Each structure stands twice: as structure tokens, then as C-alpha cells.
C-alpha positions as a Python dict, from the first residue, in 0.01 Angstrom:
ca = {
    (1, 'M'): (0, 0, 0),
    (2, 'R'): (-331, -178, -65),
    (3, 'I'): (-547, 2, -320),
    (4, 'A'): (-913, -77, -393),
    (5, 'Y'): (-1089, 38, -711),
    (6, 'V'): (-1467, 60, -688),
    (7, 'L'): (-1706, 105, -981),
    (8, 'P'): (-2041, 214, -831),
    (9, 'G'): (-2373, 87, -966),
    (10, 'I'): (-2691, 289, -1008),
    (11, 'G'): (-2948, 132, -782),
    (12, 'R'): (-2926, -247, -783),
    (13, 'K'): (-3067, -378, -458),
    (14, 'K'): (-2918, -683, -290),
    (15, 'G'): (-3016, -988, -493),
    (16, 'Q'): (-3150, -780, -783),
    (17, 'R'): (-3029, -867, -1135),
    (18, 'Y'): (-2834, -597, -1317),
    (19, 'L'): (-2949, -526, -1674),
    (20, 'K'): (-2728, -724, -1911),
    (21, 'S'): (-2723, -445, -2168),
    (22, 'W'): (-2507, -240, -1932),
    (23, 'L'): (-2249, -504, -1841),
    (24, 'M'): (-1960, -376, -2048),
    (25, 'E'): (-1607, -408, -1918),
    (26, 'P'): (-1528, -93, -1716),
    (27, 'L'): (-1244, 56, -1917),
    (28, 'N'): (-1195, 342, -1672),
    (29, 'I'): (-1093, 96, -1401),
    (30, 'A'): (-833, -67, -1628),
    (31, 'V'): (-695, 280, -1709),
    (32, 'L'): (-678, 374, -1340),
    (33, 'S'): (-491, 52, -1271),
    (34, 'A'): (-251, 124, -1557),
    (35, 'I'): (-162, 471, -1428),
    (36, 'T'): (-120, 352, -1069),
    (37, 'P'): (250, 324, -984),
    (38, 'S'): (383, -31, -951),
    (39, 'G'): (449, -199, -620),
    (40, 'H'): (98, -178, -474),
    (41, 'T'): (-153, -454, -402),
    (42, 'K'): (-472, -398, -603),
    (43, 'R'): (-833, -516, -574),
    (44, 'F'): (-1134, -423, -789),
    (45, 'F'): (-1500, -429, -684),
    (46, 'D'): (-1768, -396, -952),
    (47, 'D'): (-2065, -272, -752),
    (48, 'R'): (-2294, -338, -1051),
    (49, 'I'): (-2266, -716, -1009),
    (50, 'E'): (-2111, -785, -669),
    (51, 'L'): (-2105, -651, -317),
    (52, 'V'): (-1819, -427, -214),
    (53, 'D'): (-1604, -604, 44),
    (54, 'F'): (-1545, -326, 294),
    (55, 'D'): (-1352, -569, 512),
    (56, 'W'): (-1075, -607, 254),
    (57, 'P'): (-792, -411, 424),
    (58, 'A'): (-755, -121, 182),
    (59, 'D'): (-532, 175, 257),
    (60, 'L'): (-668, 380, -33),
    (61, 'V'): (-988, 362, -239),
    (62, 'L'): (-1024, 512, -588),
    (63, 'I'): (-1380, 574, -713),
    (64, 'P'): (-1471, 717, -1056),
    (65, 'V'): (-1800, 907, -1020),
    (66, 'E'): (-2068, 958, -1283),
    (67, 'T'): (-2374, 1175, -1228),
    (68, 'Y'): (-2606, 875, -1218),
    (69, 'T'): (-2385, 701, -962),
    (70, 'A'): (-2299, 1005, -751),
    (71, 'Q'): (-2525, 922, -456),
    (72, 'R'): (-2410, 561, -449),
    (73, 'S'): (-2046, 670, -489),
    (74, 'Y'): (-2070, 906, -196),
    (75, 'S'): (-2234, 642, 22),
    (76, 'I'): (-1954, 396, -54),
    (77, 'A'): (-1690, 663, 4),
    (78, 'D'): (-1848, 765, 336),
    (79, 'E'): (-1847, 404, 458),
    (80, 'Y'): (-1478, 362, 375),
    (81, 'R'): (-1390, 689, 546),
    (82, 'R'): (-1593, 588, 852),
    (83, 'R'): (-1359, 289, 870),
    (84, 'G'): (-1053, 514, 849),
    (85, 'V'): (-968, 439, 484),
    (86, 'R'): (-856, 726, 260),
    (87, 'V'): (-1072, 793, -47),
    (88, 'I'): (-995, 975, -372),
    (89, 'L'): (-1287, 1059, -602),
    (90, 'G'): (-1254, 1153, -968),
    (91, 'G'): (-1440, 1133, -1298),
    (92, 'Y'): (-1672, 1355, -1500),
    (93, 'H'): (-1914, 1433, -1219),
    (94, 'V'): (-1641, 1527, -974),
    (95, 'T'): (-1495, 1768, -1229),
    (96, 'L'): (-1835, 1927, -1294),
    (97, 'A'): (-1940, 1936, -925),
    (98, 'P'): (-1613, 1951, -726),
    (99, 'D'): (-1746, 2122, -413),
    (100, 'E'): (-2015, 1858, -371),
    (101, 'A'): (-1771, 1570, -420),
    (102, 'S'): (-1515, 1717, -180),
    (103, 'R'): (-1753, 1662, 111),
    (104, 'H'): (-1719, 1286, 63),
    (105, 'A'): (-1349, 1244, -11),
    (106, 'D'): (-1005, 1296, 135),
    (107, 'A'): (-900, 1421, -208),
    (108, 'I'): (-1057, 1477, -549),
    (109, 'V'): (-912, 1478, -898),
    (110, 'V'): (-1051, 1750, -1124),
    (111, 'G'): (-998, 1665, -1490),
    (112, 'N'): (-806, 1364, -1622),
    (113, 'A'): (-620, 1161, -1360),
    (114, 'D'): (-346, 1032, -1594),
    (115, 'E'): (-75, 1280, -1498),
    (116, 'V'): (-166, 1338, -1130),
    (117, 'L'): (-273, 1007, -975),
    (118, 'S'): (87, 905, -907),
    (119, 'D'): (144, 1241, -734),
    (120, 'A'): (-161, 1189, -513),
    (121, 'I'): (-49, 839, -414),
    (122, 'A'): (304, 960, -340),
    (123, 'D'): (165, 1245, -129),
    (124, 'L'): (-52, 1001, 67),
    (125, 'E'): (247, 778, 137),
    (126, 'A'): (442, 1086, 251),
    (127, 'G'): (158, 1198, 478),
    (128, 'C'): (82, 1517, 285),
    (129, 'L'): (-221, 1432, 70),
    (130, 'Q'): (-372, 1744, -84),
    (131, 'T'): (-748, 1794, -98),
    (132, 'S'): (-756, 1852, -474),
    (133, 'Y'): (-547, 1764, -777),
    (134, 'Q'): (-586, 1935, -1114),
    (135, 'G'): (-556, 1698, -1407),
    (136, 'R'): (-457, 1792, -1760),
    (137, 'M'): (-599, 1731, -2105),
    (138, 'G'): (-357, 1461, -2218),
    (139, 'I'): (-380, 1081, -2218),
    (140, 'G'): (-103, 942, -2002),
    (141, 'Y'): (-104, 567, -2060),
    (142, 'R'): (-8, 333, -2341),
    (143, 'E'): (-231, 34, -2260),
    (144, 'P'): (-497, -29, -1992),
    (145, 'D'): (-429, -291, -1726),
    (146, 'R'): (-705, -544, -1798),
    (147, 'S'): (-555, -790, -1552),
    (148, 'I'): (-753, -599, -1288),
    (149, 'Y'): (-1070, -765, -1427),
    (150, 'A'): (-937, -1118, -1428),
    (151, 'A'): (-899, -1187, -1056),
    (152, 'Q'): (-1272, -1229, -996),
    (153, 'R'): (-1348, -1377, -1342),
    (154, 'R'): (-1644, -1152, -1408),
    (155, 'K'): (-1853, -1209, -1717),
    (156, 'Y'): (-1877, -899, -1932),
    (157, 'V'): (-2018, -863, -2282),
    (158, 'P'): (-1751, -1010, -2517),
    (159, 'I'): (-1662, -676, -2671),
    (160, 'S'): (-1326, -513, -2609),
    (161, 'L'): (-1339, -143, -2531),
    (162, 'V'): (-1038, 50, -2661),
    (163, 'E'): (-1001, 422, -2604),
    (164, 'T'): (-889, 623, -2906),
    (165, 'G'): (-954, 982, -2801),
    (166, 'R'): (-1120, 1217, -2555),
    (167, 'G'): (-1328, 1527, -2610),
    (168, 'C'): (-1514, 1678, -2905),
    (169, 'Y'): (-1480, 1996, -3107),
    (170, 'H'): (-1857, 2055, -3111),
    (171, 'N'): (-2027, 2253, -2834),
    (172, 'C'): (-2378, 2110, -2793),
    (173, 'E'): (-2562, 2283, -2508),
    (174, 'F'): (-2664, 1969, -2317),
    (175, 'C'): (-2335, 1780, -2350),
    (176, 'S'): (-2125, 1722, -2039),
    (177, 'I'): (-1825, 1630, -2259),
    (178, 'A'): (-1831, 1978, -2413),
    (179, 'S'): (-1825, 2128, -2064),
    (180, 'Y'): (-1558, 1889, -1935),
    (181, 'Y'): (-1314, 1934, -2223),
    (182, 'C'): (-1408, 2289, -2330),
    (183, 'R'): (-1436, 2177, -2695),
    (184, 'G'): (-1087, 2029, -2685),
    (185, 'Y'): (-988, 1692, -2831),
    (186, 'V'): (-686, 1472, -2770),
    (187, 'H'): (-608, 1126, -2908),
    (188, 'R'): (-373, 839, -2837),
    (189, 'E'): (-94, 730, -3069),
    (190, 'V'): (-216, 506, -3351),
    (191, 'I'): (63, 255, -3287),
    (192, 'D'): (-52, 209, -2925),
    (193, 'I'): (-418, 171, -3021),
    (194, 'V'): (-344, -92, -3284),
    (195, 'A'): (-108, -285, -3055),
    (196, 'E'): (-375, -295, -2786),
    (197, 'M'): (-638, -419, -3031),
    (198, 'A'): (-409, -688, -3168),
    (199, 'A'): (-350, -823, -2817),
    (200, 'Q'): (-718, -874, -2730),
    (201, 'P'): (-878, -1221, -2752),
    (202, 'N'): (-1210, -1068, -2863),
    (203, 'K'): (-1217, -954, -3224),
    (204, 'L'): (-1517, -727, -3181),
    (205, 'F'): (-1431, -377, -3057),
    (206, 'F'): (-1596, -60, -2939),
    (207, 'L'): (-1361, 232, -2995),
    (208, 'V'): (-1426, 467, -2706),
    (209, 'D'): (-1421, 818, -2845),
    (210, 'D'): (-1672, 1099, -2801),
    (211, 'S'): (-1622, 1206, -3162),
    (212, 'I'): (-1360, 1006, -3350),
    (213, 'F'): (-1376, 1240, -3651),
    (214, 'S'): (-1270, 1543, -3446),
    (215, 'D'): (-921, 1505, -3596),
    (216, 'K'): (-974, 1387, -3955),
    (217, 'S'): (-614, 1307, -4038),
    (218, 'F'): (-574, 1102, -3719),
    (219, 'A'): (-902, 919, -3785),
    (220, 'K'): (-802, 821, -4139),
    (221, 'E'): (-456, 708, -4027),
    (222, 'L'): (-622, 496, -3757),
    (223, 'F'): (-871, 340, -4000),
    (224, 'R'): (-591, 241, -4236),
    (225, 'A'): (-394, 81, -3952),
    (226, 'I'): (-694, -110, -3814),
    (227, 'G'): (-755, -248, -4162),
    (228, 'E'): (-450, -475, -4115),
    (229, 'L'): (-605, -651, -3814),
    (230, 'N'): (-906, -828, -3969),
    (231, 'V'): (-1142, -727, -3688),
    (232, 'E'): (-1487, -572, -3657),
    (233, 'W'): (-1546, -251, -3468),
    (234, 'T'): (-1793, 22, -3386),
    (235, 'T'): (-1768, 372, -3241),
    (236, 'Q'): (-1947, 704, -3199),
    (237, 'I'): (-1940, 958, -3479),
    (238, 'T'): (-2122, 1273, -3577),
    (239, 'L'): (-2317, 1274, -3901),
    (240, 'D'): (-2074, 1516, -4067),
    (241, 'I'): (-1848, 1219, -4146),
    (242, 'A'): (-2095, 1138, -4425),
    (243, 'R'): (-1954, 1439, -4612),
    (244, 'D'): (-1620, 1259, -4645),
    (245, 'A'): (-1648, 965, -4884),
    (246, 'E'): (-1285, 864, -4824),
    (247, 'A'): (-1339, 839, -4449),
    (248, 'L'): (-1649, 624, -4494),
    (249, 'A'): (-1468, 392, -4733),
    (250, 'L'): (-1173, 358, -4495),
    (251, 'M'): (-1403, 284, -4204),
    (252, 'R'): (-1584, 11, -4391),
    (253, 'S'): (-1270, -150, -4534),
    (254, 'S'): (-1111, -156, -4187),
    (255, 'G'): (-1398, -355, -4037),
    (256, 'C'): (-1642, -91, -3915),
    (257, 'T'): (-1993, -229, -3957),
    (258, 'L'): (-2184, -11, -3709),
    (259, 'V'): (-2164, 345, -3579),
    (260, 'L'): (-2355, 526, -3307),
    (261, 'I'): (-2476, 867, -3424),
    (262, 'G'): (-2634, 1122, -3192),
    (263, 'F'): (-2899, 1276, -3417),
    (264, 'E'): (-3064, 1417, -3102),
    (265, 'S'): (-3366, 1553, -3292),
    (266, 'V'): (-3528, 1570, -3634),
    (267, 'L'): (-3660, 1921, -3557),
    (268, 'S'): (-3444, 2213, -3671),
    (269, 'S'): (-3582, 2428, -3388),
    (270, 'N'): (-3462, 2177, -3129),
    (271, 'L'): (-3121, 2149, -3295),
    (272, 'A'): (-3089, 2528, -3282),
    (273, 'Q'): (-3186, 2535, -2913),
    (274, 'M'): (-2925, 2273, -2824),
    (275, 'D'): (-2664, 2466, -3028),
    (276, 'K'): (-2637, 2185, -3279),
    (277, 'Q'): (-2759, 2387, -3574),
    (278, 'W'): (-2442, 2286, -3757),
    (279, 'A'): (-2620, 1954, -3813),
    (280, 'T'): (-2889, 2127, -4019),
    (281, 'R'): (-2626, 2306, -4226),
    (282, 'L'): (-2479, 1974, -4333),
    (283, 'G'): (-2774, 1913, -4561),
    (284, 'E'): (-3067, 1674, -4550),
    (285, 'M'): (-3038, 1409, -4280),
    (286, 'D'): (-3193, 1152, -4510),
    (287, 'E'): (-2923, 1202, -4772),
    (288, 'L'): (-2639, 1176, -4523),
    (289, 'V'): (-2788, 869, -4357),
    (290, 'E'): (-2809, 695, -4693),
    (291, 'R'): (-2445, 776, -4764),
    (292, 'V'): (-2347, 593, -4446),
    (293, 'H'): (-2572, 299, -4533),
    (294, 'E'): (-2446, 286, -4891),
    (295, 'A'): (-2094, 261, -4754),
    (296, 'G'): (-2203, -64, -4585),
    (297, 'I'): (-2219, 74, -4231),
    (298, 'A'): (-2524, 30, -4008),
    (299, 'I'): (-2640, 301, -3766),
    (300, 'Y'): (-2739, 297, -3401),
    (301, 'A'): (-2942, 620, -3392),
    (302, 'S'): (-2976, 818, -3070),
    (303, 'F'): (-3235, 1089, -3000),
    (304, 'V'): (-3303, 1318, -2705),
    (305, 'F'): (-3649, 1445, -2608),
    (306, 'G'): (-3734, 1729, -2373),
    (307, 'F'): (-3646, 2041, -2570),
    (308, 'D'): (-3903, 2312, -2630),
    (309, 'G'): (-4026, 2177, -2964),
    (310, 'D'): (-4091, 1825, -2840),
    (311, 'S'): (-4446, 1693, -2837),
    (312, 'R'): (-4609, 1367, -2933),
    (313, 'D'): (-4584, 1487, -3295),
    (314, 'S'): (-4203, 1505, -3270),
    (315, 'F'): (-4193, 1148, -3137),
    (316, 'E'): (-4407, 1036, -3430),
    (317, 'A'): (-4186, 1221, -3682),
    (318, 'T'): (-3876, 1065, -3527),
    (319, 'L'): (-4025, 716, -3539),
    (320, 'R'): (-4112, 760, -3909),
    (321, 'F'): (-3758, 878, -3977),
    (322, 'C'): (-3616, 571, -3800),
    (323, 'Q'): (-3850, 329, -3970),
    (324, 'R'): (-3776, 479, -4310),
    (325, 'H'): (-3406, 415, -4268),
    (326, 'R'): (-3443, 83, -4086),
    (327, 'F'): (-3171, 160, -3836),
    (328, 'F'): (-2978, -116, -3659),
    (329, 'T'): (-3139, 3, -3335),
    (330, 'V'): (-3236, 333, -3173),
    (331, 'A'): (-3232, 511, -2838),
    (332, 'F'): (-3517, 746, -2750),
    (333, 'N'): (-3384, 919, -2438),
    (334, 'H'): (-3511, 1196, -2215),
    (335, 'L'): (-3300, 1509, -2176),
    (336, 'L'): (-3057, 1488, -1886),
    (337, 'T'): (-2952, 1811, -1718),
    (338, 'F'): (-2594, 1732, -1625),
    (339, 'P'): (-2430, 1977, -1382),
    (340, 'G'): (-2194, 2223, -1543),
    (341, 'T'): (-2364, 2212, -1883),
    (342, 'R'): (-2525, 2512, -2045),
    (343, 'T'): (-2861, 2334, -2043),
    (344, 'Y'): (-2839, 2285, -1668),
    (345, 'N'): (-2734, 2645, -1609),
    (346, 'R'): (-3010, 2780, -1835),
    (347, 'L'): (-3282, 2586, -1655),
    (348, 'L'): (-3132, 2667, -1315),
    (349, 'E'): (-3129, 3040, -1386),
    (350, 'A'): (-3487, 3021, -1512),
    (351, 'G'): (-3597, 2843, -1194),
    (352, 'A'): (-3720, 2553, -1406),
    (353, 'L'): (-3543, 2267, -1228),
    (354, 'K'): (-3749, 2053, -992),
    (355, 'W'): (-3434, 1972, -795),
    (356, 'N'): (-3102, 2151, -825),
    (357, 'A'): (-2920, 1823, -760),
    (358, 'W'): (-3159, 1562, -900),
    (359, 'W'): (-2887, 1296, -881),
    (360, 'L'): (-2900, 1324, -498),
    (361, 'Q'): (-3278, 1354, -471),
    (362, 'P'): (-3427, 1077, -251),
    (363, 'G'): (-3651, 852, -456),
    (364, 'Y'): (-3521, 973, -793),
    (365, 'T'): (-3546, 698, -1052),
    (366, 'Y'): (-3409, 636, -1399),
    (367, 'G'): (-3627, 806, -1659),
    (368, 'Q'): (-3750, 1094, -1444),
    (369, 'L'): (-3706, 1444, -1580),
    (370, 'A'): (-3563, 1706, -1350),
    (371, 'F'): (-3773, 1978, -1516),
    (372, 'E'): (-4107, 2032, -1689),
    (373, 'P'): (-4081, 2043, -2073),
    (374, 'A'): (-4262, 2316, -2264),
    (375, 'L'): (-4522, 2107, -2449),
    (376, 'M'): (-4552, 1786, -2243),
    (377, 'S'): (-4557, 1701, -1876),
    (378, 'S'): (-4242, 1535, -1746),
    (379, 'D'): (-4429, 1213, -1667),
    (380, 'S'): (-4587, 1208, -2012),
    (381, 'L'): (-4253, 1258, -2186),
    (382, 'T'): (-4094, 977, -1986),
    (383, 'A'): (-4379, 741, -2067),
    (384, 'T'): (-4370, 840, -2434),
    (385, 'C'): (-3998, 763, -2458),
    (386, 'V'): (-4071, 411, -2335),
    (387, 'E'): (-4373, 376, -2564),
    (388, 'Y'): (-4181, 469, -2878),
    (389, 'R'): (-3883, 252, -2789),
    (390, 'K'): (-4128, -36, -2771),
    (391, 'R'): (-4289, 60, -3100),
    (392, 'F'): (-3952, 59, -3273),
    (393, 'H'): (-3853, -278, -3127),
    (394, 'T'): (-4162, -480, -3218),
    (395, 'W'): (-4111, -825, -3372),
    (396, 'R'): (-4224, -693, -3711),
    (397, 'S'): (-3976, -406, -3697),
    (398, 'I'): (-3689, -631, -3588),
    (399, 'F'): (-3752, -872, -3874),
    (400, 'R'): (-3786, -600, -4142),
    (401, 'R'): (-3470, -427, -4027),
    (402, 'S'): (-3279, -755, -4023),
    (403, 'L'): (-3350, -791, -4395),
    (404, 'A'): (-3221, -437, -4459),
    (405, 'L'): (-2904, -521, -4268),
    (406, 'W'): (-2816, -794, -4518),
    (407, 'G'): (-2783, -523, -4782),
    (408, 'R'): (-2530, -341, -4566),
    (409, 'S'): (-2321, -622, -4420),
    (410, 'A'): (-2281, -996, -4472),
    (411, 'R'): (-2054, -1045, -4170),
    (412, 'P'): (-2198, -1311, -3936),
    (413, 'R'): (-2085, -1132, -3619),
    (414, 'T'): (-2274, -820, -3724),
    (415, 'H'): (-2597, -1015, -3762),
    (416, 'L'): (-2544, -1201, -3435),
    (417, 'A'): (-2489, -865, -3264),
    (418, 'Y'): (-2802, -728, -3432),
    (419, 'W'): (-3024, -1004, -3298),
    (420, 'A'): (-2862, -997, -2955),
    (421, 'V'): (-2910, -621, -2918),
    (422, 'N'): (-3261, -607, -3060),
    (423, 'L'): (-3388, -904, -2862),
    (424, 'L'): (-3241, -750, -2549),
    (425, 'F'): (-3409, -417, -2622),
    (426, 'H'): (-3737, -591, -2707),
    (427, 'F'): (-3752, -764, -2370),
    (428, 'E'): (-3579, -502, -2152),
    (429, 'V'): (-3681, -177, -2319),
    (430, 'D'): (-3901, -69, -2027),
    (431, 'K'): (-3705, -226, -1741),
    (432, 'R'): (-3468, 64, -1694),
    (433, 'S'): (-3751, 306, -1621),
    (434, 'G'): (-3820, 325, -1251),
    (435, 'I'): (-3481, 190, -1140),
    (436, 'P'): (-3375, 389, -832),
    (437, 'V'): (-3064, 595, -894),
    (438, 'G'): (-2784, 582, -642),
    (439, 'L'): (-2931, 379, -357),
    (440, 'N'): (-2726, 427, -43),
    (441, 'L'): (-2578, 129, 134),
    (442, 'Q'): (-2865, 92, 378),
    (443, 'E'): (-3131, 100, 105),
    (444, 'A'): (-2942, -146, -114),
    (445, 'G'): (-2853, -383, 168),
    (446, 'K'): (-2486, -318, 86),
}
């Protein structure tokens, strides 16, 4: 059987350049290829950077769907089905909005596909494909099949993505991961992770994990094992790791020079509203940030704006906090109301959403809010996010923070990454805003 894997983009028109900051290797496609039974002919289309070849004679198409790419995913799926090709949709968005996705697929996978994709393919070959398959919490592969990338020789950012775990034990109101995994967490075997890392030509890694410190004993075992590889790596963590001096020391000694931390807000009222008040109980943010920096690890700080306490004053307070700590870089994002989350349900029940399915709304663009915040208009909040991202990434700020980085790391790759990321954000910080989300095939010129 001939199987096509399609990774949908989020609004790139024909001939339009895709933002380089987003061109990471699509790990989910390599995982799908790895869990596909052997004996099939495979082809991958990365809709972010190339046109989907609908004329390639596929018998089955597998499409992972994210909320931002839902409209585009459905348009691609509909075109394949119009041509008589079977389509299976899966991914976070499908799990959180299964009834919607079912209208555009022959079958959907709800939850992780690892343990059920082979069943779906066998059923299709036997002529008895079911309309829905229920995945389980586990991770059912040992190593992704990166050969699926190589055929077309695409140029991705030279960072190897390696999955270590899925899920998170926290329950933040706005988080789709919390809804998807119901506060569960599962990780791969350390021996498999390390073997995969050792086999990669790139020696700079992003460990894909929603909260790598969810299982402390696993995390420390992993850090010790990675320390034997002489590599550099980054990942996502929550700030509570700063309470564990041993964990910080192990991270640094194993090659971790940068972590992404979702601070979300510097306002305790906002943290309480998003059910992240545990962050305030950890102690002063300033103290915990300095512990991470003193361990020799830089921070990519992420913040979300759109909760009830947010105003221009909260942006200003956040900027001062970021400037004080001279973070590696920052993200000032607007609040996204992902389907299935408690934030989405709260706003839906209150009648506060502009569109119940904003991801399918014609003309919806990146940066738009799907609701009106309490203290700012939606347009004002979007514009203010862009303004403060620019203010953080001025030439003066980039230079001052580069000096601070020398006190945290002397590794050349870290400094090269710093300048690459900050120059990219300096020049492209406002180019995401206004990008149409999920153009259909006709609008995008296929």
C-alpha cells in the first residue's frame, strides 16, 4: 500500500516564504513513519515549504492536525477524499474536537496513535476500516524514522528533536496538554533516548517534553546518561525545578545551556485565574530565576496575555522583569482558547467567545483573539504583544543580554544560537501577526 504523510502549514500562500523560525524538523511525522508497519511505500509532504502532490498515487493519507492548521488540514483531507483516497486524521486537535474532525476523514485517531495505527492500516487492507480508533497513554516506538525526511532533502534548522516524555502533572486552565493527557505523564526508556541522541549527526538537541521534571527520578537518570554524550541540549521545564539544586547541577553538567520556562504571568491574580497558583507558592520568581542562572543555564521566558488582570501596566511589569534578568529571549503571546480546555469552556459558557470555532473562521489571522479581554480590547492586546516583543528585541537589549550570557555559558554553540535567535526575532518579530490561519487549497493556490 502507498501511504502519504502530510504536515499542514498555517496559511502560506503559493510563492510565499515560510518563517524560518518555524522550520523545525517535524518529529511527529518521523514517529508516524516509525509506527507504520513495514512493507508499505511511503511519501512525506511538508505543506509548510512545498506543495502537496495530490497526483502521487496514495492509497492512504495520514495527517496530524493542530488547532492552527485545522482548516488547512481539512481542506487537504477533503481534496484527497474527493479523489477517492482514504484519509486518517489524528493529533491533539482531533482528540479535543473529534466530531468536527470526523466530517473530513474516513477514520480518526483519538489519543496517541502508537498502539492503534497498525490496527487501522490492517483494517483498511481488510476492507473494514472503523471510523474511530481510541489510542492509549503509552509511547509505542523506540526510535523515530527520520529517513522519511531525507527523500526530498529539505533544509530544517540543524537541531535534532528527541522526544523524552508526554504530558504534565500540572493542570493549568488554558493548557491543551492538560486536557489531552488529563494530568498524566509517560516517558520513554532512558536507554532508547540516549541511543537516539548518540546516532544523530547534529550535536544540538531539543528534548521534546511538555514538562521533563514531571517524573524527578526519571529526569535525573536521563540527565546523568546524557552527560556521557558531550552534547548541548534544551527543553521545556516548569520553574519548580529551581527548588532542586541537584537537578539543576545535573542538567548543566550534561550539556543543558538553555531551558524554556512558561512563566505565563508576573501577576498573582492571573496565575490564580489560570489555576497556576502553585507557581506563586514556590516563592519569589526572581529568586528562582537567579538559581537557574547561577547554575549556568539561560532561560527562554514565555508569557501569556489576555487574562482578566492584563493591561498595559502588566505588559510594562513583565518587560521590567525580563530586562532585569536579561533572559536569552522571550515570547509575549496572546491567550489562545484551545477547544477542550477549561479556558475555552469557561468563555464559551459565558458567551464571551467571538467565534466558537475561531480556527475555522474565514479571515482569521495569527495574533487575533477569539474573545474580548477584561481590561483591553482584543485588537489593542494583540498590538501590545507585538510592541513589547519589539521593545525586548532592540539592538541595545540584544547586546546587553549577550554580555550577561557570557556569565552563564562559554560554549560557542550557545552564543551562536543566541545571536541567530535574537536576530531572527528582531527582524521577524511582527511578521507572524496577520498571517492567515488555515488557508484552504483555493485561497493558497494549492
